[in-house]
Each structure stands twice: as structure tokens, then as C-alpha cells.
C-alpha atoms as one frame of an Amber mdcrd trajectory, in Angstrom:
protein
  34.802 -49.323 -30.572  31.004 -49.929 -30.136  30.396 -46.187 -30.801  32.471
 -46.293 -34.063  31.021 -49.617 -35.297  27.501 -48.532 -34.663  27.861 -45.471
 -36.962  28.760 -42.892 -34.356  29.666 -39.488 -35.810  32.336 -36.979 -34.963
  31.333 -33.666 -33.428  28.937 -32.614 -30.744  26.667 -35.404 -29.506  23.017
 -35.207 -28.462  23.610 -37.733 -25.684  24.934 -36.614 -22.332  26.223 -38.282
 -19.102  24.789 -37.598 -15.682  26.844 -37.278 -12.504  29.172 -40.216 -11.824
  32.575 -41.733 -12.720  33.273 -42.988 -16.294  36.191 -44.697 -18.009  36.499
 -42.610 -21.242  39.385 -42.410 -23.699  40.080 -38.722 -23.692  42.008 -39.023
 -26.976  38.729 -39.840 -28.778  36.277 -37.784 -26.642  36.291 -34.343 -25.251
  34.049 -33.846 -22.215  32.513 -30.544 -21.320  30.988 -30.054 -17.836  27.769
 -27.914 -17.610  25.296 -27.120 -14.964  21.761 -28.515 -14.709  19.052 -26.346
 -16.084  17.176 -25.173 -12.985  13.819 -23.405 -13.045  12.968 -21.633  -9.849
   9.546 -21.486  -8.043   7.047 -19.128  -9.630   9.087 -19.170 -12.796   8.664
 -20.850 -16.195  11.276 -21.888 -18.848  10.627 -20.924 -22.413  12.361 -23.332
 -24.778  14.157 -22.776 -28.068  15.567 -25.794 -29.839  18.603 -25.466 -32.068
  18.046 -28.535 -34.345  15.036 -30.189 -35.961  12.694 -29.726 -38.920  12.096
 -26.222 -40.209   9.146 -24.315 -38.695   5.840 -24.675 -40.574   4.840 -21.820
 -42.886   3.250 -18.879 -41.138   4.021 -20.254 -37.725   6.194 -18.654 -35.047
   6.600 -21.896 -32.950   7.087 -25.497 -33.612   4.447 -28.155 -33.378   3.662
 -29.932 -30.084   5.716 -33.037 -29.532   4.912 -35.394 -26.556   7.149 -37.935
 -24.867  10.594 -36.212 -24.818  10.475 -35.656 -20.990  10.819 -31.886 -20.953
  13.280 -31.906 -23.763  15.696 -34.081 -21.799  15.414 -36.827 -24.516  16.359
 -34.647 -27.462  16.823 -37.721 -29.681  13.133 -38.636 -29.227  12.195 -35.072
 -29.988  14.105 -35.135 -33.221  12.944 -38.598 -34.312   9.337 -37.588 -33.896
   9.390 -34.537 -36.104  10.298 -31.806 -33.654  10.893 -28.377 -35.163  13.923
 -26.157 -34.483  13.113 -22.754 -33.012  10.598 -21.530 -30.401   8.602 -24.304
 -28.723   4.984 -23.877 -27.571   5.357 -25.947 -24.362   7.311 -24.346 -21.491
   8.907 -26.223 -18.648   7.967 -25.731 -15.003   9.928 -25.323 -11.831  12.606
 -28.035 -11.228  15.974 -29.213 -12.341  16.606 -30.853 -15.811  19.193 -32.777
 -17.697  19.087 -30.691 -20.859  21.795 -30.567 -23.493  22.629 -26.791 -23.945
  24.073 -27.483 -27.396  20.623 -28.610 -28.494  18.180 -26.661 -26.335  18.248
 -23.113 -24.978  15.984 -22.160 -21.974  14.886 -18.706 -21.015  13.679 -18.333
 -17.480  10.718 -15.886 -16.896   7.935 -15.171 -14.429   4.677 -17.058 -14.517
   1.566 -15.018 -15.510  -0.318 -13.743 -12.482  -4.071 -13.029 -12.750  -4.925
 -11.189  -9.524  -8.196 -11.594  -7.551 -10.910  -9.358  -9.003  -9.618  -9.885
 -12.569  -9.804 -12.400 -15.387  -7.119 -12.989 -17.990  -8.235 -12.997 -21.612
  -5.831 -15.105 -23.724  -4.730 -14.042 -27.185  -2.976 -16.895 -28.850  -0.549
 -16.552 -31.704  -0.365 -20.204 -32.449  -2.745 -23.038 -33.143  -5.274 -23.931
 -35.796  -7.268 -21.134 -37.350 -10.302 -20.968 -35.224 -13.913 -20.512 -36.052
 -15.635 -17.553 -34.622 -18.056 -18.712 -31.731 -19.795 -15.421 -31.160 -22.259
 -15.634 -34.055 -23.532 -12.830 -36.313 -24.550 -10.505 -33.526 -20.941  -9.634
 -32.599 -19.311  -7.912 -35.508 -16.184  -6.505 -33.897 -13.707  -9.366 -34.122
 -13.445 -13.179 -33.884 -13.446 -15.132 -30.558 -12.391 -18.686 -30.817 -12.254
 -21.877 -28.661  -9.483 -22.529 -26.204  -6.318 -23.853 -28.066  -7.002 -22.102
 -31.410  -5.285 -19.022 -32.764  -7.050 -15.758 -31.706  -8.891 -14.456 -28.648
 -10.078 -17.251 -26.477 -13.757 -17.450 -25.454 -12.833 -18.871 -22.044 -11.013
 -16.445 -19.802  -8.686 -17.572 -17.030  -9.706 -16.923 -13.391  -7.434 -15.657
 -10.698  -4.232 -17.629 -10.220  -0.767 -18.134 -11.688  -0.303 -19.776 -15.095
   2.821 -21.160 -17.074   2.251 -18.963 -20.097   4.687 -18.746 -22.935   4.833
 -14.965 -23.378   6.117 -15.452 -26.970   3.202 -17.485 -28.188   0.361 -16.153
 -26.005  -0.566 -12.820 -24.437  -2.860 -12.323 -21.489  -4.822  -9.118 -21.129
  -6.191  -8.439 -17.662  -9.797  -7.267 -17.367 -11.148  -6.128 -13.984 -14.461
  -7.842 -13.002 -15.190  -5.738  -9.885 -17.058  -2.480 -10.096 -14.658   0.347
 -11.257 -15.051   4.029 -10.485 -13.633   6.342 -13.137 -13.140   9.960 -12.090
 -13.243  12.823 -14.621 -11.533  15.084 -12.030  -8.115  16.778 -11.860  -5.712
  15.277  -9.315  -7.956  12.335  -8.563  -7.401   8.773  -9.716  -8.299   5.289
  -8.467  -5.850   2.514  -7.776  -6.597   0.793 -10.997  -5.175   3.904 -12.831
  -7.623   3.564 -15.846  -8.664   7.180 -15.088  -5.133   8.671 -14.590  -5.370
  10.647 -17.827  -8.914  11.911 -17.309  -9.551  15.472 -16.170 -12.386  17.773
 -15.162 -14.893  18.267 -18.035 -15.294  21.947 -19.122 -18.571  22.820 -20.618
 -20.441  25.927 -21.900 -23.971  26.909 -20.925 -26.784  28.156 -23.206 -25.916
  31.727 -22.099 -22.274  31.361 -22.928 -20.717  30.802 -19.466 -18.013  28.145
 -19.145 -17.980  25.973 -15.969 -16.250  22.834 -14.799 -17.885  19.480 -13.933
 -16.342  16.608 -11.902 -17.888  13.379 -13.126 -17.711   9.922 -11.601 -18.728
   6.805 -13.620 -19.051   3.274 -12.258 -18.549   0.395 -14.850 -18.575  -3.314
 -14.573 -17.443  -5.939 -17.036 -18.902  -9.441 -16.393 -16.293 -12.260 -16.614
 -17.969 -13.964 -19.464 -18.013 -10.672 -21.448 -14.291  -9.866 -20.938 -13.238
 -11.599 -24.203 -15.580  -9.333 -26.161 -14.052  -6.267 -24.615 -10.554  -7.439
 -25.686 -11.701  -8.515 -29.166 -13.378  -5.178 -29.765 -11.033  -2.710 -28.081
  -7.760  -4.499 -27.399  -7.494  -3.457 -23.786  -9.331  -1.835 -20.851  -7.468
   1.406 -21.492  -8.879   1.519 -25.041 -12.405   0.917 -23.679 -12.010   4.032
 -21.510 -10.352   6.250 -24.028 -12.298   5.152 -27.219 -15.684   4.826 -25.795
 -16.419   6.314 -22.305 -14.308   9.533 -22.721 -16.018  10.761 -25.935 -19.376
   9.385 -24.879 -19.528  11.113 -21.432 -17.740  14.274 -22.350 -19.905  14.927
 -25.345 -23.031  14.136 -23.402 -22.350  16.782 -20.740 -21.182  19.352 -23.297
 -24.316  18.877 -25.421 -26.688  18.832 -22.296 -25.038  21.977 -20.884 -25.662
  23.937 -24.132 -29.424  23.371 -23.718 -29.740  25.343 -20.419 -28.235  28.074
 -18.368 -25.773  27.381 -15.553 -28.170  27.705 -12.600 -30.820  25.440 -14.293
 -28.193  22.892 -15.170 -26.784  22.637 -11.611 -30.178  22.790  -9.914 -31.444
  19.709 -11.763 -28.535  17.492 -10.878 -30.591  14.353 -10.157 -32.449  14.556
 -13.435 -29.023  15.085 -15.259 -27.571  11.955 -13.564 -30.547   9.760 -14.563
 -30.491  11.164 -18.090 -26.686  10.559 -18.283 -27.069   7.037 -17.019 -29.599
   6.090 -19.664 -27.620   7.837 -22.449 -24.364   6.089 -21.525 -25.928   2.650
 -21.202
């Protein structure tokens, strides 16, 4: 009687009952039993709501709404302007009383940034950010944390509850990396798995092969610039280092004969280092 006199509506309800015994008239109400939403350790729950305000224009996720207790109070979420669709805030490990008719939860792994790496965040949501790199960097915009774009502040080693639909994390190694231009030789990082021995031709027309090793290092605070400019570490290798190093040795070999080229190895190394820098 209280439900009807207070404006209760027929159909599915946002409210739910937790474990216990209840006196309910089954001629008026149909009860569906469902499991708790459980998120395991080292996992994160990505939330999609099935009701609410339409998503804002040019946005792939709803606005941030606080106070709904991990979407367990869906009425509060709706009353405070929550949007239907993908939500920016994930839920962490634990068990939750969530109405599956109003909220869907996808369980996925947390984002792991291994030791010796930093994670550069590319956010697809947030306010349009203002570039913080200045006029000297002309290869893309880098923005402050929380804004849309490549974040200036990378994430250190650890595990993070990242919503993989609203953010992408690109790993950038910060240790010294050895890249081998050699057949059947590759380092554990696999950035050089597609590199092969460089074939050059000397001044007197003889072809010969060169195995080249290059050590590179990306400082942690420069990692966002690498991602903003090239998109990934693989692109840095293939778009910059491969043509730069290959062309240097091919051009250098054409200026001398084979014996002279090989007998001045130390000088060639120093010249190559200065050129590549």
C-alpha cells in the first residue's frame, strides 16, 4: 500500500533487497535472485550504465558523479545527472550490491607498468587540454594530468586501475636498450626483432655486411614526448633509428674501399655516434 500511495511504478525497480527474509505479496511483486558483483584481486571492473542522461556531445563516456557508492546507489546516480553508457570511474576488487538491470560490469586486468619502464597515459576523455611543452616541441600536444591527450606526467612502475576504454597506457623502457642490426640476434625487449644485418657497398663496388649494435636511453621525463611524436617505441625504432643508422653506414661505406672502412673501425664508431645523436 505504501509503495502504491507514494507513486510507485510498475516494472523493474532500481531498488534491491540484500540477503534476508521478507514478507512480500508475490501477487504484486516478482522477485529475481541474482549474484553479487564480485571483482577479484588484481582486476578492475569497467562500468556501463543502462539508464541516465544522454552522453555529452563528442564524448565516449559519461561525466564523473560522486557519492553513489560504486554504483550501488543507482537512484543517487540518476538524480545527480549521471549519464547512460560507459563510465569513466572503474570499481576495484571487492563485492558489490549492484542492480544488473541498471548497471553492467566488465571485469578486466589492472594495468601493469613493469620495473624499468614508465607508462605514458593517452586519455580519450576530459577537458580539452592546453599544450604544456611550449613552442620548442612541434610534434604534438602534451597536456596536464586529467585532460584529454598525452599526459605530461608518466606513471612509474606499479599496477593501476585503468579504464582501457577511456585511457591507453604506452610503455616506454627507461633502462639502456641495446638494438642489434644482426640476423638471428634479438634482445629480450624485442624492439629489434625485425632488424637485420646491414648490407653496404664500398667505393670500389664490393658489397659487404655489417652487424651494428646501438644503445639508446629514454629518460622518464622525456617519455611523453616520444609517445606524442612517434606513438610507440616501435615507431621510434622503425621511423628514426632504422633509416638514420642504415643510411649513415651505406653513405659512409661508399666513400672508402672495404679494407680502409674496416681498418678504421674506431673512427667509424665515433663518427656514427656523433651523427646519430
